[in-house]
Amino acid sequence: MLRTTLAATVVVAALLAPTAARAETGGDAIPALTDARGRVLTLRGWNLADKSHSGDAALSAITEKHFRDMRAKGYNTARLLVFWDDLEPRPGQYSQSYLRKIERVLDWAAKYDVKVVLDAHQDVFGPAFGSRGIPAWATRTDGLPFTPHPDDWFSEYFEPAVQRAFTHLYEDEDLQRAQARMWRVLAARFEHHPAVLGYDPINEPMGELREGEDLATAARRIERDQITPMYNRIADQIRSVDKDGWIFVEPTPIVGEGVPTGLGRIDDPKVAYAPHFYNGVMEAGGDYDPSARWIENYEAAVTQYPKEYKVPVVVGEWGPLNNSLPNMNRFYREAMASLSRYSSGWTGWEWCYGGGYCAVDATGAFRANKELTAEPYAEAVAGTVRSAAYDPGAGVYRLSYDAAGPRGSRVTELSLPSGDWRVTARGGALVLRKDRTRAWILATPNAHVTVTATRD
């Protein structure tokens, strides 16, 4: 999660100023995410995080209720934060207890048919700097200084010791092997788990700036020369045990300022691009400014990589700190429209019960404007999508698709948020089954299908 104070926002903006590029939207269409049956997937959900507990108490803040409540409101995906420092507290010694705790959470997800992306999370590298992520034993600083910034934690990424630790992680062969081996352990344990959709190798990777280098230039170099090889190493290890799971690769969080990534090709057939969708001003608690055209600039920049490398997009984190400010209703509406244009889905930050970033309050009710993220959508389409759109004012969702041929899957699944919905299907299709949160559509092979969901 890229959460910044105003001071960090000013620092980042200043560093980006010389070369922050703005791209034109256009070019080839972005591919869709698909399931094992070849259906076109849409993911909508939330991050599940427990950063406060480790060891015997790890993941204790995540319960079955999280999955039950998310599915009841129409969400089908969770990005689950796991920590390397919990999995491998000592070199080569993997915690079987922690793996069992992850499995328990995944079992809850499977019970409610929620897909899970396992995210190897880090904030400010790891425990050596008072955070979570890469173990202290894998942290090398060459004796460079680190000064904590308790009121501005994102600025800690620019501390010399933290930056050098990233360099060693990317370039030291023994650490390269350790990181890739850790992922092999995770993938081998969970490759057959029905809830697991795929793997996010590292959250918001950063790196070390060179003297005289502005932040945007440094980010693209780090992505190209260090992060791309890291993803290829990890992908190779995952594929040695899991041939089917998706691998979700992240750029640095600098993409949030409208800077196209420098990531190169990941040599794997099931790669998805997983940027985060954060704006520095809003992460510092400020309001959305439509005149700044941040959403338009972000969309233009973030779509360059998936168009070039023909990979789908799933936004791994998004959502501002203060959702009740005057322009936030407009932000959520415009953000949802933008995400629907280019992505196969998203996981917001975060599903918890309280204030701040939490999606819902202690009673389980949506917090201000968060209800705008709950829309009808097609979880899985057995065919080629021609159009899909939701009109929140009218309470009407329409899906048009060309059904798969006789050898393809015939069942399309719709997700419905809380409420009463009437679902109809035309053009050689029928509503096979419906409950309060989902509907299943059966189509004749090669039919031109139209599905409508209307709030009663």
PDB file of N, CA, C and O in Angstrom, residues 3 319-323 332 349-350 352 354-360 367 370:
ATOM      1  N   ARG A   3       0.903   4.542   1.007  1.00  0.00           N
ATOM      2  CA  ARG A   3       0.249   5.550   1.821  1.00  0.00           C
ATOM      3  C   ARG A   3       1.275   6.607   2.159  1.00  0.00           C
ATOM      4  O   ARG A   3       2.296   6.324   2.778  1.00  0.00           O
ATOM      5  N   GLY A 319      -7.740   2.878  -3.739  1.00  0.00           N
ATOM      6  CA  GLY A 319      -8.689   3.416  -2.770  1.00  0.00           C
ATOM      7  C   GLY A 319      -8.047   4.479  -1.905  1.00  0.00           C
ATOM      8  O   GLY A 319      -7.016   4.233  -1.279  1.00  0.00           O
ATOM      9  N   PRO A 320      -8.623   5.678  -1.847  1.00  0.00           N
ATOM     10  CA  PRO A 320      -8.038   6.769  -1.077  1.00  0.00           C
ATOM     11  C   PRO A 320      -8.271   6.633   0.421  1.00  0.00           C
ATOM     12  O   PRO A 320      -9.088   5.830   0.880  1.00  0.00           O
ATOM     13  N   LEU A 321      -7.540   7.446   1.171  1.00  0.00           N
ATOM     14  CA  LEU A 321      -7.611   7.408   2.633  1.00  0.00           C
ATOM     15  C   LEU A 321      -8.918   7.993   3.157  1.00  0.00           C
ATOM     16  O   LEU A 321      -9.579   7.409   4.012  1.00  0.00           O
ATOM     17  N   ASN A 322      -9.301   9.168   2.661  1.00  0.00           N
ATOM     18  CA  ASN A 322     -10.478   9.873   3.176  1.00  0.00           C
ATOM     19  C   ASN A 322     -11.579   9.849   2.127  1.00  0.00           C
ATOM     20  O   ASN A 322     -11.561  10.620   1.169  1.00  0.00           O
ATOM     21  N   ASN A 323     -12.546   8.958   2.293  1.00  0.00           N
ATOM     22  CA  ASN A 323     -13.583   8.732   1.290  1.00  0.00           C
ATOM     23  C   ASN A 323     -14.772   9.677   1.399  1.00  0.00           C
ATOM     24  O   ASN A 323     -15.669   9.610   0.564  1.00  0.00           O
ATOM     25  N   TYR A 332     -15.011   7.931  -7.144  1.00  0.00           N
ATOM     26  CA  TYR A 332     -15.325   6.511  -7.232  1.00  0.00           C
ATOM     27  C   TYR A 332     -16.055   6.175  -8.527  1.00  0.00           C
ATOM     28  O   TYR A 332     -15.797   5.132  -9.148  1.00  0.00           O
ATOM     29  N   TRP A 349      -8.009  -1.614  -1.416  1.00  0.00           N
ATOM     30  CA  TRP A 349      -7.359  -1.627  -0.105  1.00  0.00           C
ATOM     31  C   TRP A 349      -8.305  -1.021   0.916  1.00  0.00           C
ATOM     32  O   TRP A 349      -8.619   0.137   0.816  1.00  0.00           O
ATOM     33  N   GLU A 350      -8.755  -1.741   1.915  1.00  0.00           N
ATOM     34  CA  GLU A 350      -8.671  -3.144   2.195  1.00  0.00           C
ATOM     35  C   GLU A 350      -9.988  -3.560   2.839  1.00  0.00           C
ATOM     36  O   GLU A 350     -10.784  -2.697   3.270  1.00  0.00           O
ATOM     37  N   CYS A 352     -11.646  -4.512   5.822  1.00  0.00           N
ATOM     38  CA  CYS A 352     -11.535  -4.558   7.276  1.00  0.00           C
ATOM     39  C   CYS A 352     -12.716  -3.799   7.847  1.00  0.00           C
ATOM     40  O   CYS A 352     -13.460  -3.136   7.118  1.00  0.00           O
ATOM     41  N   GLY A 354     -13.768  -1.015  10.229  1.00  0.00           N
ATOM     42  CA  GLY A 354     -13.353   0.119  11.038  1.00  0.00           C
ATOM     43  C   GLY A 354     -13.240   1.384  10.224  1.00  0.00           C
ATOM     44  O   GLY A 354     -14.005   1.616   9.292  1.00  0.00           O
ATOM     45  N   GLY A 355     -12.230   2.218  10.540  1.00  0.00           N
ATOM     46  CA  GLY A 355     -12.046   3.486   9.854  1.00  0.00           C
ATOM     47  C   GLY A 355     -10.917   3.437   8.859  1.00  0.00           C
ATOM     48  O   GLY A 355     -10.499   2.372   8.411  1.00  0.00           O
ATOM     49  N   GLY A 356     -10.392   4.629   8.518  1.00  0.00           N
ATOM     50  CA  GLY A 356      -9.274   4.699   7.592  1.00  0.00           C
ATOM     51  C   GLY A 356      -9.607   4.114   6.239  1.00  0.00           C
ATOM     52  O   GLY A 356     -10.582   4.493   5.593  1.00  0.00           O
ATOM     53  N   TYR A 357      -8.796   3.156   5.803  1.00  0.00           N
ATOM     54  CA  TYR A 357      -8.969   2.538   4.489  1.00  0.00           C
ATOM     55  C   TYR A 357     -10.055   1.450   4.459  1.00  0.00           C
ATOM     56  O   TYR A 357     -10.363   0.927   3.389  1.00  0.00           O
ATOM     57  N   CYS A 358     -10.596   1.069   5.604  1.00  0.00           N
ATOM     58  CA  CYS A 358     -11.506  -0.069   5.651  1.00  0.00           C
ATOM     59  C   CYS A 358     -12.715   0.129   4.740  1.00  0.00           C
ATOM     60  O   CYS A 358     -13.299   1.211   4.678  1.00  0.00           O
ATOM     61  N   ALA A 359     -13.095  -0.956   4.056  1.00  0.00           N
ATOM     62  CA  ALA A 359     -14.244  -0.905   3.154  1.00  0.00           C
ATOM     63  C   ALA A 359     -15.548  -0.760   3.905  1.00  0.00           C
ATOM     64  O   ALA A 359     -16.492  -0.114   3.422  1.00  0.00           O
ATOM     65  N   VAL A 360     -15.636  -1.371   5.081  1.00  0.00           N
ATOM     66  CA  VAL A 360     -16.877  -1.355   5.858  1.00  0.00           C
ATOM     67  C   VAL A 360     -16.571  -0.952   7.296  1.00  0.00           C
ATOM     68  O   VAL A 360     -15.427  -1.038   7.761  1.00  0.00           O
ATOM     69  N   ARG A 367     -18.603   2.025   4.191  1.00  0.00           N
ATOM     70  CA  ARG A 367     -18.228   3.384   4.564  1.00  0.00           C
ATOM     71  C   ARG A 367     -18.461   4.316   3.381  1.00  0.00           C
ATOM     72  O   ARG A 367     -18.747   3.866   2.274  1.00  0.00           O
ATOM     73  N   LYS A 370     -17.940   3.848  -0.569  1.00  0.00           N
ATOM     74  CA  LYS A 370     -17.425   2.520  -0.903  1.00  0.00           C
ATOM     75  C   LYS A 370     -18.493   1.651  -1.563  1.00  0.00           C
ATOM     76  O   LYS A 370     -18.164   0.703  -2.292  1.00  0.00           O
TER      77      LYS A 370
END
